Amino acid sequence: MKVFVTGGAGFIGSAFVRMMLGATSATRLINFDKLTYAGNLENLASVANDPRYRFVQGDICDANLVNEVVEAERPDVIVNFAAESHVDRSILSPTPVFETNLRGTFTLLEAARTHKTPRFLHVSTDEVYGSIDAPHDADENYPLKASSPYSASKAGSDLLALSYFVTYKMPVTVTRASNNYGPFQFPEKLIPLMISNAFEDKALPIYGDGMQIRDWLYVDDHCRAILAVIERGREGEVYNIGGSRSLPNVDVVHKILDAVGKPYSLMQTVTDRPGHDRRYALSSEKVMRETGWAASQRFEEGLKATIDWYRQNAAWVARVKSGEYQRYYENNYANRAV
Ligand code: NAD
Ligand code: DAU
């Protein structure tokens, strides 16, 4: 399979690239990535010299470059990971979110339409369903109700992608995953931020009462599900991908502090995220039934592996936390303690 991946230098995209090149799944893999603050070629050091791998630095909004590469490479499948992926940044600065997540997805869909790409998988999120009232789990027919610029942009790009199936009969599929965790995640997201702050004895900022619920999915389980959907999913369909492990944020942070041997007093309540969704919960019954995929990583083991990775990769963490990260951190967290 000749695979064109966007956003392959980010957290999930790089895990997917490593997985595809680690097995015989890809005969050729093109990674098209702008290298924003979240893109990091260090994440791909293990595959950089693989003769099947080609890296192109580019913006998915750049129609000329996207078309040039898709025309030259003629991939069997485009997998669109590229996005501005952080909710807090989307609140502070929505413009790049709409550019990349909406216009970028549109640009890719147009390139796939022009060059008749046989398969297009758009990687999306459970956030498009908004907060889900207990005891329900959202299936793929649950109404869309976005709460942040990030989730609205993902919901919009999902609908755009699906419209290309309806209108142009393009072979588009959308996946919606729950919260991912694992190695190489940028330390703006809950789990790596709490791990790295705890290592440094820095305050752990808890939004509001910390009782918001997220469903945790190990990143490698997510990548296996995406491959299963490429191979066995139906065109024009949406597939939820959840980890079946829902926890309140405070429980996740307690587990991290227990594992690293640091006191709960490091936790510091800060003002809540505006528009903060209370609970995400997914039904993954469809992807399991139709593709045979199932999540395999138990949360406690995945969390331990993740903490070990951050402990062993302190230099990676130090590099990504320098420069721009410091400005973002100050911008997002200053004067929020309550
Ligand atoms: P990330 O922020 O770690 O990585 C995003 C990557 O996209 C980076 O390499 C960045 O350089 C690249 N990128 C950004 N804008 C680009 C542009 N205009 N052109 C080309 N490349 C660009 O994100 P992630 O956490 O790996 O998420 C990947 C995808 O999965 C996103 O679409 C996100 O919405 C979705 N998703 C994420 C999660 C999660 O928990 N992280 C859960 C469900 C779905
Ligand atoms: O649900 C899937 C989504 O998960 C993905 O689509 C997004 O790309 C990804 O960023 C993630 O979004 P969340 O907003 O759920 O993840 P985040 O790690 O930012 O926050 C998880 C929870 O932790 C959320 O309830 C907010 C809370 N939180 C987060 C941070 C960064 C805190 O309490 N303190 C923090 O400092």
Coordinates of C-alpha atoms and ligand atoms in Angstrom, one line a residue:
M1 CA 0.0 0.0 0.0
K2 CA 1.3 3.4 -1.0
V3 CA 0.3 5.8 1.8
F4 CA 0.2 9.6 1.9
V5 CA 0.0 10.8 5.5
T6 CA -0.5 14.4 6.6
G7 CA 0.6 15.5 10.0
G8 CA 2.9 12.5 10.4
A9 CA 5.4 14.4 12.5
G10 CA 2.9 14.9 15.3
F11 CA 1.9 12.6 18.1
I12 CA -0.6 10.2 16.5
G13 CA 0.6 10.6 13.0
S14 CA 4.2 9.7 13.9
A15 CA 3.0 6.6 15.7
F16 CA 1.0 5.6 12.6
V17 CA 4.1 6.2 10.4
R18 CA 6.3 4.1 12.7
M19 CA 3.7 1.3 12.7
M20 CA 3.2 1.3 8.9
L21 CA 6.9 1.2 8.3
G22 CA 7.7 -1.2 11.2
A23 CA 5.6 -3.9 9.5
T24 CA 5.2 -4.5 5.8
S25 CA 2.0 -2.5 5.6
A26 CA 3.4 0.3 3.5
T27 CA 5.4 -0.2 0.3
R28 CA 5.9 3.6 0.3
L29 CA 4.9 6.3 2.7
I30 CA 4.9 10.0 2.1
N31 CA 4.7 12.2 5.2
F32 CA 3.4 15.7 4.4
D33 CA 3.8 18.0 7.4
K34 CA 4.1 21.7 8.0
L35 CA 6.2 21.2 11.1
T36 CA 4.2 23.6 13.3
Y37 CA 5.1 23.8 17.0
A38 CA 3.6 20.3 17.3
G39 CA 5.5 18.7 14.5
N40 CA 8.8 17.1 15.4
L41 CA 11.0 15.1 13.1
E42 CA 12.7 13.6 16.2
N43 CA 9.6 11.5 16.5
L44 CA 10.5 9.8 13.2
A45 CA 14.2 9.3 13.7
S46 CA 13.7 5.5 13.7
V47 CA 12.3 5.6 10.1
A48 CA 14.1 8.6 8.6
N49 CA 16.5 6.4 6.5
D50 CA 13.9 3.8 5.4
P51 CA 14.0 3.8 1.6
R52 CA 10.2 3.5 1.5
Y53 CA 9.8 6.8 3.4
R54 CA 9.7 10.4 2.0
F55 CA 9.2 13.5 4.0
V56 CA 7.7 16.7 2.4
Q57 CA 7.6 19.8 4.5
G58 CA 4.4 21.6 3.4
D59 CA 1.1 23.1 4.5
I60 CA -2.1 21.2 3.6
C61 CA -3.6 24.6 2.7
D62 CA -1.1 24.9 -0.1
A63 CA -3.1 23.5 -3.0
N64 CA -0.2 23.7 -5.5
L65 CA 2.2 21.7 -3.4
V66 CA -0.4 19.2 -2.3
N67 CA -1.4 18.6 -5.9
E68 CA 2.1 18.3 -7.1
V69 CA 3.0 15.6 -4.5
V70 CA -0.3 13.7 -4.9
E71 CA 0.1 13.8 -8.7
A72 CA 3.7 12.6 -8.5
E73 CA 3.1 9.9 -5.9
R74 CA -0.4 8.6 -6.8
P75 CA -1.0 7.2 -3.3
D76 CA -3.5 4.3 -2.7
V77 CA -4.7 6.1 0.4
I78 CA -4.5 9.6 2.0
V79 CA -4.7 9.6 5.8
N80 CA -5.4 13.1 7.1
F81 CA -4.0 13.6 10.6
A82 CA -2.8 17.2 10.1
A83 CA -4.6 19.5 12.4
E84 CA -4.4 22.2 15.1
S85 CA -5.3 19.7 17.8
H86 CA -5.3 21.5 21.1
V87 CA -8.6 22.9 22.5
D88 CA -6.9 25.5 24.7
R89 CA -4.9 26.9 21.8
S90 CA -8.0 26.9 19.7
I91 CA -9.7 29.1 22.3
L92 CA -6.7 31.5 22.6
S93 CA -6.2 31.7 18.8
P94 CA -8.8 30.2 16.6
T95 CA -7.5 31.4 13.2
P96 CA -5.0 28.6 12.4
V97 CA -7.5 26.1 13.6
F98 CA -10.0 27.1 11.0
E99 CA -7.3 27.4 8.3
T100 CA -5.8 24.0 8.8
N101 CA -8.7 21.9 10.0
L102 CA -11.2 23.2 7.5
R103 CA -9.4 24.8 4.6
G104 CA -6.6 22.2 4.7
T105 CA -9.1 19.3 4.7
F106 CA -10.9 20.9 1.8
T107 CA -7.6 21.3 -0.1
L108 CA -6.7 17.6 0.4
L109 CA -10.2 16.5 -0.6
E110 CA -9.9 18.5 -3.8
A111 CA -6.5 16.9 -4.6
A112 CA -7.9 13.5 -4.0
R113 CA -10.9 14.2 -6.3
T114 CA -8.6 15.6 -9.0
H115 CA -6.3 12.6 -8.9
K116 CA -8.9 10.0 -8.1
T117 CA -7.2 8.7 -5.0
P118 CA -8.7 5.3 -4.2
R119 CA -9.1 5.9 -0.5
F120 CA -9.3 8.9 1.8
L121 CA -9.4 8.5 5.6
H122 CA -10.1 11.7 7.7
V123 CA -9.0 11.3 11.3
S124 CA -11.5 13.0 13.6
T125 CA -12.5 13.1 17.3
D126 CA -15.3 12.3 19.8
E127 CA -15.3 16.0 20.6
V128 CA -17.7 16.6 17.7
Y129 CA -20.5 15.1 19.8
G130 CA -20.0 17.6 22.6
S131 CA -20.7 16.6 26.2
I132 CA -22.5 13.3 26.5
D133 CA -25.0 12.9 29.4
A134 CA -24.5 9.8 31.5
P135 CA -25.3 6.9 31.1
H136 CA -25.3 7.2 27.3
D137 CA -22.4 6.4 25.0
A138 CA -22.3 8.3 21.7
D139 CA -22.6 6.0 18.6
E140 CA -21.9 7.3 15.1
N141 CA -25.5 8.7 14.8
Y142 CA -25.3 10.8 17.9
P143 CA -26.0 14.5 17.0
L144 CA -23.0 16.8 16.5
K145 CA -22.7 19.6 19.1
A146 CA -19.3 21.3 19.1
S147 CA -18.3 23.4 22.1
S148 CA -14.9 24.9 21.1
P149 CA -13.4 26.3 17.9
Y150 CA -11.4 23.1 17.7
S151 CA -14.4 20.7 17.9
A152 CA -16.4 22.9 15.6
S153 CA -13.6 22.8 13.0
K154 CA -13.4 19.1 13.3
A155 CA -17.2 18.6 13.0
G156 CA -17.1 20.9 9.9
S157 CA -14.3 19.0 8.3
D158 CA -16.0 15.7 9.0
L159 CA -19.2 16.9 7.2
L160 CA -17.1 18.3 4.3
A161 CA -15.3 14.9 3.9
L162 CA -18.6 12.9 4.0
S163 CA -20.2 15.3 1.5
Y164 CA -17.5 14.3 -1.0
F165 CA -18.7 10.7 -0.7
V166 CA -22.4 11.7 -1.2
T167 CA -21.8 14.2 -4.0
Y168 CA -18.7 12.9 -5.8
K169 CA -18.9 9.3 -4.8
M170 CA -15.4 9.7 -3.4
P171 CA -14.2 6.8 -1.2
V172 CA -14.1 8.8 2.0
T173 CA -14.2 7.3 5.6
V174 CA -14.1 9.3 8.9
T175 CA -12.8 8.0 12.2
R176 CA -13.7 9.6 15.5
A177 CA -11.4 8.7 18.4
S178 CA -11.4 9.4 22.1
N179 CA -8.5 11.0 24.1
N180 CA -5.2 9.4 23.1
Y181 CA -2.1 9.0 25.3
G182 CA 1.3 7.5 24.9
P183 CA 4.9 8.4 24.0
F184 CA 5.8 11.4 22.0
Q185 CA 2.6 13.4 23.0
F186 CA 3.2 17.2 23.1
P187 CA 3.2 18.2 26.8
E188 CA 0.3 20.6 26.4
K189 CA -2.2 17.8 26.7
L190 CA -3.4 16.5 30.1
I191 CA -1.3 13.3 30.6
P192 CA 2.2 14.5 29.4
L193 CA 1.7 17.9 31.0
M194 CA 1.0 16.4 34.4
I195 CA 3.8 13.8 34.0
S196 CA 6.4 16.4 33.1
N197 CA 5.2 19.0 35.7
A198 CA 5.3 16.3 38.4
F199 CA 8.9 15.4 37.5
E200 CA 9.8 19.0 37.9
D201 CA 7.7 19.5 41.2
K202 CA 5.8 22.2 39.3
A203 CA 2.1 22.9 40.0
L204 CA -0.4 20.6 38.2
P205 CA -3.2 22.8 36.9
I206 CA -6.6 21.2 37.3
Y207 CA -9.4 22.9 35.4
G208 CA -12.5 23.6 37.6
D209 CA -13.5 20.7 39.8
G210 CA -11.5 18.2 37.8
M211 CA -14.5 15.8 37.6
Q212 CA -14.7 16.1 33.8
I213 CA -14.7 12.6 32.2
R214 CA -12.6 11.5 29.3
D215 CA -12.2 8.1 27.6
W216 CA -8.6 7.1 27.3
L217 CA -7.2 5.3 24.2
Y218 CA -3.6 4.2 23.9
V219 CA -2.1 5.7 20.7
D220 CA -1.0 2.4 19.2
D221 CA -4.5 1.0 19.7
H222 CA -5.8 4.0 17.7
C223 CA -3.3 3.5 14.9
R224 CA -4.2 -0.2 14.6
A225 CA -7.9 0.8 14.4
I226 CA -7.1 3.3 11.6
L227 CA -5.3 0.6 9.6
A228 CA -8.3 -1.8 10.2
V229 CA -10.7 0.9 8.9
I230 CA -8.5 1.5 5.8
E231 CA -8.5 -2.3 5.2
R232 CA -12.0 -3.3 6.2
G233 CA -14.1 -0.2 6.8
R234 CA -16.8 0.8 4.4
E235 CA -16.7 4.0 2.3
G236 CA -18.9 6.9 3.3
E237 CA -19.1 5.6 6.9
V238 CA -18.0 7.0 10.3
Y239 CA -16.3 4.8 12.8
N240 CA -15.9 5.7 16.5
I241 CA -12.7 4.5 18.2
G242 CA -12.7 4.5 22.0
G243 CA -10.6 3.0 24.7
S244 CA -13.5 1.9 26.9
R245 CA -11.8 3.5 29.9
S246 CA -13.6 6.5 31.2
L247 CA -12.1 8.4 34.1
P248 CA -12.5 11.7 35.8
N249 CA -9.4 13.9 35.3
V250 CA -8.6 14.0 39.0
D251 CA -8.4 10.1 39.0
V252 CA -5.9 10.2 36.1
V253 CA -3.8 12.8 37.9
H254 CA -3.8 10.8 41.1
K255 CA -2.6 7.8 39.2
I256 CA 0.2 9.8 37.7
L257 CA 1.3 11.2 41.1
D258 CA 1.1 7.8 42.7
A259 CA 3.3 6.3 39.9
V260 CA 5.9 9.0 40.1
G261 CA 5.9 9.2 43.9
K262 CA 4.9 12.9 44.2
P263 CA 2.3 14.4 46.6
Y264 CA -1.3 15.3 45.7
S265 CA -0.5 18.8 47.1
L266 CA 1.1 19.5 43.7
M267 CA -2.4 19.7 42.2
Q268 CA -3.6 23.3 41.9
T269 CA -7.2 24.2 41.0
V270 CA -7.3 26.8 38.2
T271 CA -10.3 28.5 36.5
D272 CA -12.1 26.3 34.2
R273 CA -11.7 26.0 30.4
P274 CA -14.4 28.1 28.7
G275 CA -17.0 25.8 27.1
H276 CA -15.5 22.8 28.9
D277 CA -17.3 19.6 27.9
R278 CA -18.2 17.6 31.0
R279 CA -18.1 14.0 29.7
Y280 CA -17.0 12.1 26.6
A281 CA -18.1 8.5 26.2
L282 CA -18.0 6.5 22.9
S283 CA -19.6 3.4 21.7
S284 CA -17.0 1.6 19.5
E285 CA -19.3 -1.3 18.8
K286 CA -19.4 -0.6 15.0
V287 CA -15.6 -0.6 14.4
M288 CA -15.3 -3.7 16.5
R289 CA -18.1 -5.6 14.7
E290 CA -17.1 -4.5 11.2
T291 CA -13.3 -4.7 11.3
G292 CA -12.5 -7.0 14.2
W293 CA -10.5 -4.3 16.0
A294 CA -10.4 -4.1 19.8
A295 CA -8.4 -1.9 22.1
S296 CA -5.7 -4.1 23.8
Q297 CA -3.8 -1.8 26.1
R298 CA -5.1 -1.6 29.7
F299 CA -5.0 2.0 31.0
E300 CA -2.8 1.3 34.0
E301 CA -0.2 -0.5 31.9
G302 CA -0.3 2.1 29.1
L303 CA 0.1 4.9 31.6
K304 CA 3.1 3.2 33.2
A305 CA 4.7 2.7 29.8
T306 CA 4.0 6.4 29.0
I307 CA 5.5 7.6 32.3
D308 CA 8.6 5.4 31.7
W309 CA 9.0 6.9 28.2
Y310 CA 8.9 10.5 29.5
R311 CA 11.3 9.6 32.3
Q312 CA 13.7 8.1 29.7
N313 CA 13.3 10.9 27.2
A314 CA 13.9 13.9 29.4
A315 CA 16.0 15.5 26.6
W316 CA 13.1 15.3 24.2
V317 CA 10.8 16.9 26.8
A318 CA 13.3 19.6 27.6
R319 CA 13.7 20.5 23.9
V320 CA 9.9 20.7 23.2
K321 CA 9.3 22.7 26.4
S322 CA 11.7 25.4 25.5
G323 CA 11.0 28.5 23.4
E324 CA 7.4 28.7 22.1
Y325 CA 6.0 26.4 24.7
Q326 CA 7.1 28.7 27.5
R327 CA 5.1 31.6 25.9
Y328 CA 2.1 29.3 25.4
Y329 CA 2.2 28.1 29.0
E330 CA 2.4 31.7 30.4
N331 CA -0.5 32.7 28.1
N332 CA -2.7 29.8 29.0
Y333 CA -2.0 29.4 32.8
A334 CA -0.9 32.8 34.2
N335 CA -3.3 34.3 36.8
R336 CA -5.7 31.3 36.8
A337 CA -5.1 29.9 40.3
V338 CA -8.3 30.0 42.4
Ligands
NAD1 P1 -0.5 16.9 17.0 O1 -0.9 18.3 17.4 O2 0.4 16.2 17.9 O3 0.1 16.9 15.6 C1 -0.4 17.6 14.5 C2 0.5 17.5 13.3 O4 -0.1 18.2 12.2 C3 1.9 18.2 13.6 O5 2.9 17.3 13.1 C4 1.8 19.5 12.7 O6 3.1 19.9 12.3 C5 0.9 19.0 11.6 N1 0.2 20.2 11.0 C6 -0.5 21.1 11.6 N2 -1.0 22.0 10.7 C7 -0.6 21.6 9.5 C8 -0.8 22.1 8.2 N3 -1.5 23.2 7.9 N4 -0.2 21.4 7.2 C9 0.5 20.2 7.4 N5 0.7 19.8 8.6 C10 0.2 20.4 9.7 O7 -1.9 16.2 16.8 P2 -2.3 14.7 17.3 O8 -2.7 14.7 18.7 O9 -1.3 13.8 16.8 O10 -3.7 14.6 16.5 C11 -3.7 14.1 15.1 C12 -5.1 14.0 14.6 O11 -5.9 13.2 15.4 C13 -5.8 15.4 14.6 O12 -6.5 15.5 13.4 C14 -6.7 15.4 15.8 O13 -7.8 16.2 15.6 C15 -7.0 13.9 15.8 N6 -7.4 13.4 17.2 C16 -6.5 13.6 18.2 C17 -6.8 13.0 19.5 C18 -5.9 13.2 20.6 O14 -6.2 12.8 21.7 N7 -4.7 13.7 20.5 C19 -8.0 12.2 19.6 C20 -8.8 12.1 18.5 C21 -8.5 12.6 17.3
DAU2 O1 -11.4 13.6 22.9 C1 -10.5 13.7 21.9 C2 -9.7 15.0 22.0 O2 -8.8 14.8 23.1 C3 -8.9 15.3 20.8 O3 -9.7 15.5 19.7 C4 -8.0 16.5 21.0 O4 -7.1 16.7 19.9 C5 -7.1 16.3 22.2 O5 -6.4 17.4 22.5 C6 -8.0 15.9 23.4 O6 -8.8 17.0 23.8 P1 -9.1 17.3 25.4 O7 -9.5 18.7 25.5 O8 -10.0 16.3 26.0 O9 -7.6 17.0 26.0 P2 -6.7 17.8 27.0 O10 -5.6 16.9 27.2 O11 -6.4 19.2 26.6 O12 -7.6 17.8 28.3 C7 -8.1 16.6 28.9 C8 -8.9 17.0 30.1 O13 -8.1 17.5 31.1 C9 -10.0 18.1 29.8 O14 -11.1 17.8 30.6 C10 -9.3 19.3 30.3 C11 -8.4 18.9 31.4 N1 -7.2 19.6 31.6 C12 -6.3 19.8 30.6 C13 -5.1 20.5 30.7 C14 -4.2 20.7 29.6 C15 -6.9 20.1 32.9 O15 -7.6 20.0 33.8 N2 -5.7 20.8 33.0 C16 -4.8 21.0 32.0 O16 -3.8 21.7 32.2

